mmCIF file of C-alpha atoms in Angstrom:
data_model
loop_
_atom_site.group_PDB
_atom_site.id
_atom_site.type_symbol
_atom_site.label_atom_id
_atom_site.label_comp_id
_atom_site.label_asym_id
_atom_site.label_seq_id
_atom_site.Cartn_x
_atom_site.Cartn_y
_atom_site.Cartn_z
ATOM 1 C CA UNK A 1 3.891 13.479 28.162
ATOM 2 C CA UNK A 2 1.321 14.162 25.484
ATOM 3 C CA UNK A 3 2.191 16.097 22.325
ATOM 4 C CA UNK A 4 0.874 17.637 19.323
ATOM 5 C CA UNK A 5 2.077 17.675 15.481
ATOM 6 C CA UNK A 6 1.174 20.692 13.954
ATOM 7 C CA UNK A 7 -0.515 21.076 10.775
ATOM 8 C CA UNK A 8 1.773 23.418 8.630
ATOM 9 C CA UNK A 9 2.123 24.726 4.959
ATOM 10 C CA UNK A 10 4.414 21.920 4.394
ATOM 11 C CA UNK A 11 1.611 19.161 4.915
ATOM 12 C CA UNK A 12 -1.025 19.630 2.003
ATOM 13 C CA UNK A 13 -4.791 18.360 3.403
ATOM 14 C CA UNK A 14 -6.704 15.444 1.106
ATOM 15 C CA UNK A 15 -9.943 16.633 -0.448
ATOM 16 C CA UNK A 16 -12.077 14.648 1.836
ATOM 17 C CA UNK A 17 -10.391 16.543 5.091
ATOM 18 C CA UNK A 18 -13.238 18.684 6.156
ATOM 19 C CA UNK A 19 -15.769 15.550 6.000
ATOM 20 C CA UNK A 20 -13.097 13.518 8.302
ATOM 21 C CA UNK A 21 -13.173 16.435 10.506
ATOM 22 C CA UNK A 22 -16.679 16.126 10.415
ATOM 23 C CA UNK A 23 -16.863 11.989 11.267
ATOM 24 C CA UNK A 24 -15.013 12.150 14.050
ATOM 25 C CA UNK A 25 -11.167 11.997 13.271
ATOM 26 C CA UNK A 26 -9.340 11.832 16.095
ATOM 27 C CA UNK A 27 -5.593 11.171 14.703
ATOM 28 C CA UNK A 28 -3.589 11.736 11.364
ATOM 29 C CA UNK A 29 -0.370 10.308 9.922
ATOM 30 C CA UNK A 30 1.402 11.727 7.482
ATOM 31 C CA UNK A 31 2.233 9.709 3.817
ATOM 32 C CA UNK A 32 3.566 11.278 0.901
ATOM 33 C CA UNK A 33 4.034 15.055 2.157
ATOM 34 C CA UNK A 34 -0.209 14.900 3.294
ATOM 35 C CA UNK A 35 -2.126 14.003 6.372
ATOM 36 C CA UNK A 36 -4.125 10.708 6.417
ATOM 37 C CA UNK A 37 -6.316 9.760 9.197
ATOM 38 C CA UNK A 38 -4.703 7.619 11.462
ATOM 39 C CA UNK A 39 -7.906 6.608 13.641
ATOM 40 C CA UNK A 40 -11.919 7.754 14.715
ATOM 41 C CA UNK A 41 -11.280 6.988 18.335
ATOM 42 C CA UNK A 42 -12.479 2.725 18.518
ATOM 43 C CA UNK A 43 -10.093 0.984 17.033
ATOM 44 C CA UNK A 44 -11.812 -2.549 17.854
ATOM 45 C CA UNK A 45 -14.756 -0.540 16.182
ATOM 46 C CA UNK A 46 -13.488 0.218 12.923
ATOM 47 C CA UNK A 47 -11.545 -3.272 13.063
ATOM 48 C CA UNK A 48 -14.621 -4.919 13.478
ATOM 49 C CA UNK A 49 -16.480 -3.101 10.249
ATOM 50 C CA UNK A 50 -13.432 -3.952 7.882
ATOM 51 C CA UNK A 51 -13.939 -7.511 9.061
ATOM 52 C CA UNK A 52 -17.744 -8.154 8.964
ATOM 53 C CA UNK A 53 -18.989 -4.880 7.454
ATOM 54 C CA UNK A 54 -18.057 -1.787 5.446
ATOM 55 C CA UNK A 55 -15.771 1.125 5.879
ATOM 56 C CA UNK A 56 -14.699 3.866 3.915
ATOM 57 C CA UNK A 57 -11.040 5.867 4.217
ATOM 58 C CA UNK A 58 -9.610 8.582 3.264
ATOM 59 C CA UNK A 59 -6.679 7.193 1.362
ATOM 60 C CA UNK A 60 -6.021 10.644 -0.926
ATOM 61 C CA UNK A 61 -2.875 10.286 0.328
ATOM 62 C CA UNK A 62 -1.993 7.626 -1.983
ATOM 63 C CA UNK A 63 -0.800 10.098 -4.418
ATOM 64 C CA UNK A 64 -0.796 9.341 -8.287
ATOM 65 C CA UNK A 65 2.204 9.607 -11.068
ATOM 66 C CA UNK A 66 0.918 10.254 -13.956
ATOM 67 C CA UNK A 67 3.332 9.386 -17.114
ATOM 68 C CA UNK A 68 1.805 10.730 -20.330
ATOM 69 C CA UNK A 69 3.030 10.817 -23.864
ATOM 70 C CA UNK A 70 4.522 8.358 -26.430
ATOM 71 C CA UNK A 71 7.501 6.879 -24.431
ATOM 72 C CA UNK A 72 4.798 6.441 -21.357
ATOM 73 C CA UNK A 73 4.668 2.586 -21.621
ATOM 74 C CA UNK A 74 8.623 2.895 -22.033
ATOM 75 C CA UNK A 75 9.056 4.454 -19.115
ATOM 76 C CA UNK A 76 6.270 2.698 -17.188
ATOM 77 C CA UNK A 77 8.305 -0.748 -17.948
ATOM 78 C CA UNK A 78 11.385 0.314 -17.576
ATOM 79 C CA UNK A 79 10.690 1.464 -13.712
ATOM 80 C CA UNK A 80 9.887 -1.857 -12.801
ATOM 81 C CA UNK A 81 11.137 -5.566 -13.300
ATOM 82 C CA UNK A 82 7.571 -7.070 -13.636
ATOM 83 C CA UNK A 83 7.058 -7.818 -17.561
ATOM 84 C CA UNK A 84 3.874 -5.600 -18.363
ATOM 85 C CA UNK A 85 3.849 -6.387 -22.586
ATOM 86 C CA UNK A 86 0.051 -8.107 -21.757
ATOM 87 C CA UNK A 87 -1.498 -5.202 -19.822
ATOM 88 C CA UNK A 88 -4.527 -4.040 -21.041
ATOM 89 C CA UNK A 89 -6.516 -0.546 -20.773
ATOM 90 C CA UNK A 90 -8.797 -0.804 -17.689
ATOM 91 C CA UNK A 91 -6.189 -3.310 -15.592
ATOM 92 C CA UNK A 92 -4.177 -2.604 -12.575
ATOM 93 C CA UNK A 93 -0.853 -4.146 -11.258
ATOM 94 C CA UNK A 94 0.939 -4.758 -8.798
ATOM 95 C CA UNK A 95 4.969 -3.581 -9.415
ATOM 96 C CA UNK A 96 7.903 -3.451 -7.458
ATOM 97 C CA UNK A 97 10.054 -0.796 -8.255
ATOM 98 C CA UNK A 98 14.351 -1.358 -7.466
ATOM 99 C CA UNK A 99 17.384 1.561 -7.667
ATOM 100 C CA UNK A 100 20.056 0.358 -9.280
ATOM 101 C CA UNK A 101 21.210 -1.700 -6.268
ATOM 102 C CA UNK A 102 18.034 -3.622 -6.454
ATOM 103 C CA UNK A 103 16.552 -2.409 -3.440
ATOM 104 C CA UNK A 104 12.537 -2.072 -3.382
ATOM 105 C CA UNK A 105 12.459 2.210 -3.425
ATOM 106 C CA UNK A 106 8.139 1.275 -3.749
ATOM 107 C CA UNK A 107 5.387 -0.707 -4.475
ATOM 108 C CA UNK A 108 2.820 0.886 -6.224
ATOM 109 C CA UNK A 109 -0.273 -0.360 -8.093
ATOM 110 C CA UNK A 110 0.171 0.976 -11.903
ATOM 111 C CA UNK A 111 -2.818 1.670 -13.768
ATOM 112 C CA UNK A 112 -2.707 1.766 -17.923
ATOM 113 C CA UNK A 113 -5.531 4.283 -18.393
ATOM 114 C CA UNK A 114 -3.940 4.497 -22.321
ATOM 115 C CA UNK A 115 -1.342 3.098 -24.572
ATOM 116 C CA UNK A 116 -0.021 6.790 -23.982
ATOM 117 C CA UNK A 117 -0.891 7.180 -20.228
ATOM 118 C CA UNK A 118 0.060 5.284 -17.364
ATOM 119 C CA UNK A 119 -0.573 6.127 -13.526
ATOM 120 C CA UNK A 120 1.169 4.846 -10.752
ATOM 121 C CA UNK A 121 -0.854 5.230 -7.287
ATOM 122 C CA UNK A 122 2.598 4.724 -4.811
ATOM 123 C CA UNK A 123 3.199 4.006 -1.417
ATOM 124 C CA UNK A 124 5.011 6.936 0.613
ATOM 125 C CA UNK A 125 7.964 8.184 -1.383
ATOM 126 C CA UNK A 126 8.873 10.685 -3.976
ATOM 127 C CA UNK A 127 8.498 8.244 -7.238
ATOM 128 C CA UNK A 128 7.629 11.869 -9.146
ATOM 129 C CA UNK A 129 11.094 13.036 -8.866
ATOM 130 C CA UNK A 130 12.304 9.602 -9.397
ATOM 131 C CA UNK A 131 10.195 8.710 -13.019
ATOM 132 C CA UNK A 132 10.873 12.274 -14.281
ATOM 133 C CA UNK A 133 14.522 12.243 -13.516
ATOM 134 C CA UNK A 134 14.833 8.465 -15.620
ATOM 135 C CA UNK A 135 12.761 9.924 -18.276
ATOM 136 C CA UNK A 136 14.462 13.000 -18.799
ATOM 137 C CA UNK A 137 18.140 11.238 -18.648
ATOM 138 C CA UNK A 138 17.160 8.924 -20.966
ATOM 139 C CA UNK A 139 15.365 11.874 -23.285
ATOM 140 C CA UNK A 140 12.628 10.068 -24.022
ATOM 141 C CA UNK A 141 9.348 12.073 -24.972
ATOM 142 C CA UNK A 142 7.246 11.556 -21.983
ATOM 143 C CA UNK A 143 5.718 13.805 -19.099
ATOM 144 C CA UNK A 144 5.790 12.809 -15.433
ATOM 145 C CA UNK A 145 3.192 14.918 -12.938
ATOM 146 C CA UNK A 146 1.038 14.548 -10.766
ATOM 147 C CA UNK A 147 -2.731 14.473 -11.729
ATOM 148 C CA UNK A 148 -5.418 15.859 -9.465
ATOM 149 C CA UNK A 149 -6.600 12.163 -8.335
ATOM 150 C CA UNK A 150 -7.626 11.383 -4.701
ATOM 151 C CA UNK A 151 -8.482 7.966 -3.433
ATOM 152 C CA UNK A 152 -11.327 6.949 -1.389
ATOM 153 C CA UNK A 153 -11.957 3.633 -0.580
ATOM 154 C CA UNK A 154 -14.372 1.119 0.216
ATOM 155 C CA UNK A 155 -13.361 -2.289 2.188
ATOM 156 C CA UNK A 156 -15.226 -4.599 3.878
ATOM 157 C CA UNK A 157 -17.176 -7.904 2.680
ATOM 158 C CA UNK A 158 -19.994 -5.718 2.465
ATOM 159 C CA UNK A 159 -18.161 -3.099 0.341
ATOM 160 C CA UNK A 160 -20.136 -4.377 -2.856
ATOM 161 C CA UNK A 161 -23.124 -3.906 -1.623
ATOM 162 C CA UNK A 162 -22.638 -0.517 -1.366
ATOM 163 C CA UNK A 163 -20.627 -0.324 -4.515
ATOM 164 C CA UNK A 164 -23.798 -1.783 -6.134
ATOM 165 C CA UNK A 165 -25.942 0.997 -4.789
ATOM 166 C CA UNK A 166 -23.881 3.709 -6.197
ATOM 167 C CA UNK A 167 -22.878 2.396 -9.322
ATOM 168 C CA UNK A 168 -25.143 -0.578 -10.404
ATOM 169 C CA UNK A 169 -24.544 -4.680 -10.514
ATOM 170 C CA UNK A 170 -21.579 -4.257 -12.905
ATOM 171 C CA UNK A 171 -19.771 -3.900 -9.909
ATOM 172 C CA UNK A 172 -19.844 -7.994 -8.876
ATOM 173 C CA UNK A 173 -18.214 -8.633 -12.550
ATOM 174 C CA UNK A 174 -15.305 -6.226 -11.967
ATOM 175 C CA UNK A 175 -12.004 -7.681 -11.819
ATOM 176 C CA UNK A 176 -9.334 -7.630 -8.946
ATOM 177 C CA UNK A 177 -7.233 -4.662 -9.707
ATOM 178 C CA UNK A 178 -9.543 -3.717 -12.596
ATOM 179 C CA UNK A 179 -11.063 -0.410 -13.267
ATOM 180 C CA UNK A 180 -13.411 2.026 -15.465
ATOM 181 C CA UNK A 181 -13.196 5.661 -16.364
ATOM 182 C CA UNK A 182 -17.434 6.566 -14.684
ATOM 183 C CA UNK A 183 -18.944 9.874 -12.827
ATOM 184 C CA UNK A 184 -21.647 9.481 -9.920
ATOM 185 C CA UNK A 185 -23.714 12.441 -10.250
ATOM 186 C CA UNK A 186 -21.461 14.532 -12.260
ATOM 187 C CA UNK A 187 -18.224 14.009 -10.015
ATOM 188 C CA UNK A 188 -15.815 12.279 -12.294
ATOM 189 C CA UNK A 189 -14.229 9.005 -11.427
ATOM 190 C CA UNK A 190 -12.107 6.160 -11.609
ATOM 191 C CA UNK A 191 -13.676 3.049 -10.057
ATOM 192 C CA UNK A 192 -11.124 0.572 -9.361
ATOM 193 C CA UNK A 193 -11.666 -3.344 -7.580
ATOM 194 C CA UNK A 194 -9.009 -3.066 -5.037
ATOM 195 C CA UNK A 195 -7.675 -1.732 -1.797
ATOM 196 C CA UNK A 196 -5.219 -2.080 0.965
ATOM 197 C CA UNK A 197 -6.994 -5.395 3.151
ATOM 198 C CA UNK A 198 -7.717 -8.756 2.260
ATOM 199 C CA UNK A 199 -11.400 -8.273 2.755
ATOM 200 C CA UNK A 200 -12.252 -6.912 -0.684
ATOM 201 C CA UNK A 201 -13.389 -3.986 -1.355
ATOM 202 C CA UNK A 202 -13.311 -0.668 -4.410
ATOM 203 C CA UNK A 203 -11.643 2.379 -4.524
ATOM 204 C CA UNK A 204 -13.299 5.372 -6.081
ATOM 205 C CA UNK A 205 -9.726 7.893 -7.708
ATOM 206 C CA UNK A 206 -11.895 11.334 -7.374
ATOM 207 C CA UNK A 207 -10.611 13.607 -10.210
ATOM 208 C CA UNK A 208 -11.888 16.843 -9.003
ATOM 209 C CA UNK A 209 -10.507 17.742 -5.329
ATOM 210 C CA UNK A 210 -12.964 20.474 -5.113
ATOM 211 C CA UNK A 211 -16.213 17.863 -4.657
ATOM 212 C CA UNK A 212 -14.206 16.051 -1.634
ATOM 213 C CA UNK A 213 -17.050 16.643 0.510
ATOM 214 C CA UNK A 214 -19.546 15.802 -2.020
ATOM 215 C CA UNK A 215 -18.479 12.093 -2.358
ATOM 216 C CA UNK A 216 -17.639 11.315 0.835
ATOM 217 C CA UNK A 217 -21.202 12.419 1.933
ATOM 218 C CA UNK A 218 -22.733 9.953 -1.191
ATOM 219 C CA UNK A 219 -20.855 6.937 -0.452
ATOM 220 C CA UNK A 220 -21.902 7.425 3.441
ATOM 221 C CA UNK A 221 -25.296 8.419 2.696
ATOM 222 C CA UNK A 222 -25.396 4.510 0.424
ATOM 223 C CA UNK A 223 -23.334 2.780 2.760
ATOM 224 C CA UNK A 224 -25.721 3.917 6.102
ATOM 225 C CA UNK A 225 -28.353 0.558 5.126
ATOM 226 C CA UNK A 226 -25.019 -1.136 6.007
ATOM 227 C CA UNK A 227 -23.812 0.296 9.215
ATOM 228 C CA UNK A 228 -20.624 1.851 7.340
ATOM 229 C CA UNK A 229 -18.446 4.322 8.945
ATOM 230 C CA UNK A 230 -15.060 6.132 8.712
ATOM 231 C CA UNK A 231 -11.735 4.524 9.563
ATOM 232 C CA UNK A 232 -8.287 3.969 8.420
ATOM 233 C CA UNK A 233 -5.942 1.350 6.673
ATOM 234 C CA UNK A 234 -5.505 -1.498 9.167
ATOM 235 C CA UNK A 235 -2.471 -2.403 10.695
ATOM 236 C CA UNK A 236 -3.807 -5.573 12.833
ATOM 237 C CA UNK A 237 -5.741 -6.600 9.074
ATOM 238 C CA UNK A 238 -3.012 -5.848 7.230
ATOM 239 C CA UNK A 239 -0.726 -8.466 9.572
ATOM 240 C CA UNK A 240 -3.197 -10.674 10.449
ATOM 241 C CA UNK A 241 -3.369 -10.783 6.287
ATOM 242 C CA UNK A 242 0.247 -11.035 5.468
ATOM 243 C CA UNK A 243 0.022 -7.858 3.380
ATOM 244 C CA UNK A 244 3.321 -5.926 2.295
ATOM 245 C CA UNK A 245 3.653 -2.153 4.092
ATOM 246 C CA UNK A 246 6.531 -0.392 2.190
ATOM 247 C CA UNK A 247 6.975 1.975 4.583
ATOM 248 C CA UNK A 248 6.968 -0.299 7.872
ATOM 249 C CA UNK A 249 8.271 -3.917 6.033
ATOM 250 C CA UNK A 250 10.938 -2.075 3.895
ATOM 251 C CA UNK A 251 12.202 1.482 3.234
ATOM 252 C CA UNK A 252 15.196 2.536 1.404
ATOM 253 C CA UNK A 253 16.231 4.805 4.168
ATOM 254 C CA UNK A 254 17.915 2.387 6.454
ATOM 255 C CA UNK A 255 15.457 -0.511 6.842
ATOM 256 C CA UNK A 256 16.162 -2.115 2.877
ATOM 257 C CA UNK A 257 15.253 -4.970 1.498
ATOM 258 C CA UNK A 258 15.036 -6.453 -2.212
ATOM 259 C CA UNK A 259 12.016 -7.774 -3.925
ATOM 260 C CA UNK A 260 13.561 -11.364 -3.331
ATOM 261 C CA UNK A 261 13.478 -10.860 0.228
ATOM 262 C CA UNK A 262 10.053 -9.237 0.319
ATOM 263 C CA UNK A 263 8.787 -12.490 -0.963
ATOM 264 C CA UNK A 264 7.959 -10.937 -4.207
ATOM 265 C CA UNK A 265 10.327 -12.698 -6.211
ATOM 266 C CA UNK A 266 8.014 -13.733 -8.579
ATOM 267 C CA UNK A 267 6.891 -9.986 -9.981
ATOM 268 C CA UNK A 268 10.703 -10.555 -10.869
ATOM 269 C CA UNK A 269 10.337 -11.531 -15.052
ATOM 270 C CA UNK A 270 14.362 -11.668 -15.495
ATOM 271 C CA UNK A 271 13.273 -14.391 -18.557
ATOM 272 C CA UNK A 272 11.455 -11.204 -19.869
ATOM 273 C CA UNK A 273 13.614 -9.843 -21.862
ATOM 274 C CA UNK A 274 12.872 -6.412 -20.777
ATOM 275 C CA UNK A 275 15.382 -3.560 -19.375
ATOM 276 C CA UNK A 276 15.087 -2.612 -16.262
ATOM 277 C CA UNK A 277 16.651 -0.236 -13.376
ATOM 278 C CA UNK A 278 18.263 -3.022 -11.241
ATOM 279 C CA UNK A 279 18.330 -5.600 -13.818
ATOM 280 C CA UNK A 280 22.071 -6.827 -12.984
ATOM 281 C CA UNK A 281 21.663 -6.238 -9.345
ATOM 282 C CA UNK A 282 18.628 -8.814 -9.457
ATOM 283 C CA UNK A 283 19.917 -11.315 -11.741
ATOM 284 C CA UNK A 284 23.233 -11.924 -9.044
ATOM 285 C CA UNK A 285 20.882 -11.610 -6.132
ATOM 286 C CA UNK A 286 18.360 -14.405 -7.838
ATOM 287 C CA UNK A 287 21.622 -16.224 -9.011
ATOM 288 C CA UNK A 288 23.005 -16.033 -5.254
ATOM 289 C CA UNK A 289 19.644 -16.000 -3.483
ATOM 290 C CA UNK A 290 18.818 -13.640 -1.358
ATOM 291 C CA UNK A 291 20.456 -13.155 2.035
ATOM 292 C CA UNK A 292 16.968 -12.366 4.226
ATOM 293 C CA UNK A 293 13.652 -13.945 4.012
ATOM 294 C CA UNK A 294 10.466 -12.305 4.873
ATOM 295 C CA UNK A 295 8.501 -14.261 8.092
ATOM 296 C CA UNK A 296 5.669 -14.225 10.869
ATOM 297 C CA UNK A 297 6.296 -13.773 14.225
ATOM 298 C CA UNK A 298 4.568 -14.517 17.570
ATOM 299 C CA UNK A 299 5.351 -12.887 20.374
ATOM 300 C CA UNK A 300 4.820 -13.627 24.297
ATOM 301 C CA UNK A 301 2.198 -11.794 25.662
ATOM 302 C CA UNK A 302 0.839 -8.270 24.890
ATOM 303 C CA UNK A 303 3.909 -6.032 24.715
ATOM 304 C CA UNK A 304 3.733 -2.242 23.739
ATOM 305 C CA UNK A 305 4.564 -1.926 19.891
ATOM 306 C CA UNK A 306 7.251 0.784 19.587
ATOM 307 C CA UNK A 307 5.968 2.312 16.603
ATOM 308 C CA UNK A 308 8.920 1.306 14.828
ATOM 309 C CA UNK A 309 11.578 -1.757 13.561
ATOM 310 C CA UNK A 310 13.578 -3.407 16.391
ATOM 311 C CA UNK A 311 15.416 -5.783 16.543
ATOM 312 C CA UNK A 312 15.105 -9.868 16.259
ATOM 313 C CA UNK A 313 17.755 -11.294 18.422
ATOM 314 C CA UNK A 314 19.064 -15.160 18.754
ATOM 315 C CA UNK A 315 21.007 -14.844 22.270
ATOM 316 C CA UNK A 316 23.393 -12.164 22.013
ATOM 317 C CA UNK A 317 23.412 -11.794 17.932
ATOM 318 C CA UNK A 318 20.733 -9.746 15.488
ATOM 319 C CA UNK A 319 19.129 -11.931 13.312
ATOM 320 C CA UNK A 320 16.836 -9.921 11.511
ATOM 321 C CA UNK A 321 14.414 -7.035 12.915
ATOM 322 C CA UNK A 322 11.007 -7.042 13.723
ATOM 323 C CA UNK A 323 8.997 -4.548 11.044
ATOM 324 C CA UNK A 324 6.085 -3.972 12.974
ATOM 325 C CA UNK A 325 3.808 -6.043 15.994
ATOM 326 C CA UNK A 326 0.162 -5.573 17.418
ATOM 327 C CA UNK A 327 -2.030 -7.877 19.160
ATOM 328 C CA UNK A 328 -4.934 -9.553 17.200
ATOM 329 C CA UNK A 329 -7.834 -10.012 19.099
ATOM 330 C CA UNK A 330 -9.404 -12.280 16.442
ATOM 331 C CA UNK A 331 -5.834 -14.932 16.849
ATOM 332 C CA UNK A 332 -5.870 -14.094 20.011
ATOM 333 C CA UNK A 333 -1.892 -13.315 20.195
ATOM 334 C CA UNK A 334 0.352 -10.602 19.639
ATOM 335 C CA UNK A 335 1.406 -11.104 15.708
ATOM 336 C CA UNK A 336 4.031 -9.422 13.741
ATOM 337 C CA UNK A 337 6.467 -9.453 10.196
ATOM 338 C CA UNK A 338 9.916 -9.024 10.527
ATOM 339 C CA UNK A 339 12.933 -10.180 8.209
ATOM 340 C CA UNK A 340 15.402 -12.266 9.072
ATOM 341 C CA UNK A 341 18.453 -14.810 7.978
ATOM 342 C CA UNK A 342 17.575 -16.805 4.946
ATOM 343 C CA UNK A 343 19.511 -19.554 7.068
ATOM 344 C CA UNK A 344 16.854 -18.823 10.084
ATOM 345 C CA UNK A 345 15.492 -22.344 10.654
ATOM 346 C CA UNK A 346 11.596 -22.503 11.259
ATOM 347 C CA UNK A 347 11.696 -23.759 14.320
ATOM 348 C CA UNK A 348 15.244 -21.762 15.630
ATOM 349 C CA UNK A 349 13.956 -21.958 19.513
ATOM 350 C CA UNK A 350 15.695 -18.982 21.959
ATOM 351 C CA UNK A 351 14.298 -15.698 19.529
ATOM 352 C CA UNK A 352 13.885 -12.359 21.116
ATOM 353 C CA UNK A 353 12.560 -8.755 20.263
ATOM 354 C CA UNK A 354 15.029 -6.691 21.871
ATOM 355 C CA UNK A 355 12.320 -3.492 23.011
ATOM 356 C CA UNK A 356 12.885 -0.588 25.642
ATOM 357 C CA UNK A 357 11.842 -2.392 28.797
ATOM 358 C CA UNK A 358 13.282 -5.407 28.184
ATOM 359 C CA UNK A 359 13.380 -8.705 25.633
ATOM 360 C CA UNK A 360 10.003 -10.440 25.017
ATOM 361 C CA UNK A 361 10.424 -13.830 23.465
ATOM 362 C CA UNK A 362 9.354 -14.709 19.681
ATOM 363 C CA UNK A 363 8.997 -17.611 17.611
ATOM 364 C CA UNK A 364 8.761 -17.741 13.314
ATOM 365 C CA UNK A 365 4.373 -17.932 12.154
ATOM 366 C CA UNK A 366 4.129 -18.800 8.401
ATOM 367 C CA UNK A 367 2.578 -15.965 6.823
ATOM 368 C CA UNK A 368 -0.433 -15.205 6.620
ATOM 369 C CA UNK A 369 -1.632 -15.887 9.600
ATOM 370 C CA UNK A 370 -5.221 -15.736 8.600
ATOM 371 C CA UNK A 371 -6.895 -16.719 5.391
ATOM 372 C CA UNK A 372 -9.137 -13.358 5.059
#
């Protein structure tokens, strides 16, 4: 029976809403108290320009926390068990961030904007609360808020093309996760080499939600000699890919999972030297090793995806759980991540995905399944 979700008080709108509205938007999700659009009615469509084209997204959604003051860097490292002593100004990175238990509570990308300013652009959770609760317990003199920042990104192999025509050929010697304080016609900016798909891409961190409009209109007005066009992170990219989804792979509310398992073992500097929350949870769990292993998964045929985990079964016993599924028209098979047994042999024969209308049977992929 179809439904709607209404759009209360409680869910705040991004700064490019209106111009969605305007291209077309035909669903939203909702990530980190906001809505983000979901889809612009062709999927295959807006697959098809991340893959050979450009597309841009409204990703405001992907909130900052801003940590400001002399213990910022402090704070910033001790959130996270990935040794950051050699990042520079103007460089991104990748951090897991553990409770005390060592389970992954996010993922964001941090940003060192300052010796004395850090911001941490996080998946869907409330890492504000978290970082200002650590900070004040431990009383050290830093602020933790949240900075009027708003994400829109570019993605696409053609992305730096029209990066290029909005901000000039310095954009080809950016860095991976590297970025620069800039303005395009007055609207200040952080431009940033990055985004959520494997096929490269920039994100532009708008710092005044009021010219929403006026940016999105910009980049679609330099991005039109390219064919670009609205859509959404990708699911089917982002599995076809390999790439980690906190909020579908892992999520502290019943679906956990530690860095280890996550297969991001290796943002793990225990040799560091470095305090961290979860330090003595991770240093038994590397000592151990972990109990669950992040894998690939094919699946028989074109079943429905549920929209949410379920479970990997081995006859009658759970194995692990099945994160999320879709089919890939490019593979031409319905592909998936799930977590399972560290024991789970390769080639265990007899795996199925236990969904409503019956079991649908599954085999272990090595991830990723495709290259770009």
């Amino acid at each position: 029976m179809p439904f709607q979700i209404s759009i209360g008080p409680n869910l705040r709108k991004s700064p490019f809403f209106d111009a969605t509205v305007r291209s077309g938007v035909r669903g939203f999700s909702v990530y980190n108290h906001m809505l983000i659009p979901g889809h612009f009615g062709d999927p295959d469509a807006e697959y098809d320009r991340l893959m050979t084209g450009v597309a841009m997204w409204d990703v405001a959604a992907q909130r900052q926390v801003e940590l400001t003051g002399p213990d910022a860097g402090r704070l910033a490292q001790y959130l996270t068990p990935r040794d950051l002593t050699k990042t520079r100004i103007g460089q991104g990175r990748y951090v897991p961030l553990c409770d005390h238990e060592g389970w992954l509570i996010n993922d964001p990308v941090l940003l060192k904007l300052a010796e004395d300013r850090y911001w941490l652009s996080v998946a869907d959770s409330d890492i504000h609360l978290w970082a200002a609760a650590i900070g004040r317990e431990r009383r050290w003199d830093v602020a933790v808020g949240e900075p009027d920042v708003s994400p829109l990104a570019i993605q696409g192999p053609k992305a730096v093309l029209v990066a290029e025509a909005l901000f000039g050929p310095r954009v080809r010697d950016m860095r991976y996760f590297g970025f620069e304080e800039t303005e395009l016609h007055g609207i200040p900016l952080l431009l940033a080499r990055s985004g959520w798909s494997k096929q490269g891409g920039f994100e532009l961190y708008l710092r005044d939600g009021a010219r929403g409009g006026e940016l999105w209109d910009l980049v679609a007005e330099a991005g039109a000699p390219w064919g670009i066009g609205p859509g959404a992170p990708n699911d089917i990219e982002r599995l076809e890919s390999g790439l980690v989804s906190y909020g579908a792979d892992m999520r502290w509310q019943g679906a956990r999972a530690d860095p280890f398992e996550m297969g991001l073992g290796a943002l793990v500097d225990l040799g560091a030297g470095h305090d961290f929350v979860g330090r003595a949870a991770l240093e038994r769990i590397a000592a151990q090793g972990p109990a669950r292993r992040r894998v690939g998964l094919v699946l028989d045929g074109r079943p429905t995806p549920p929209g949410h985990p379920v479970p990997l079964m081995l006859g009658e016993t759970g194995v692990g759980r099945v994160c999320e599924f879709a089919f890939s028209r490019r593979l031409g098979q319905t592909i998936g991540v799930g977590i399972v047994r560290a024991d789970l042999a390769e080639d265990t024969a007899g795996l199925t995905v236990a969904l409503e209308g019956g079991t649908v049977p599954a085999r272990i992929a090595p991830l990723p399944f495709a290259d770009q």
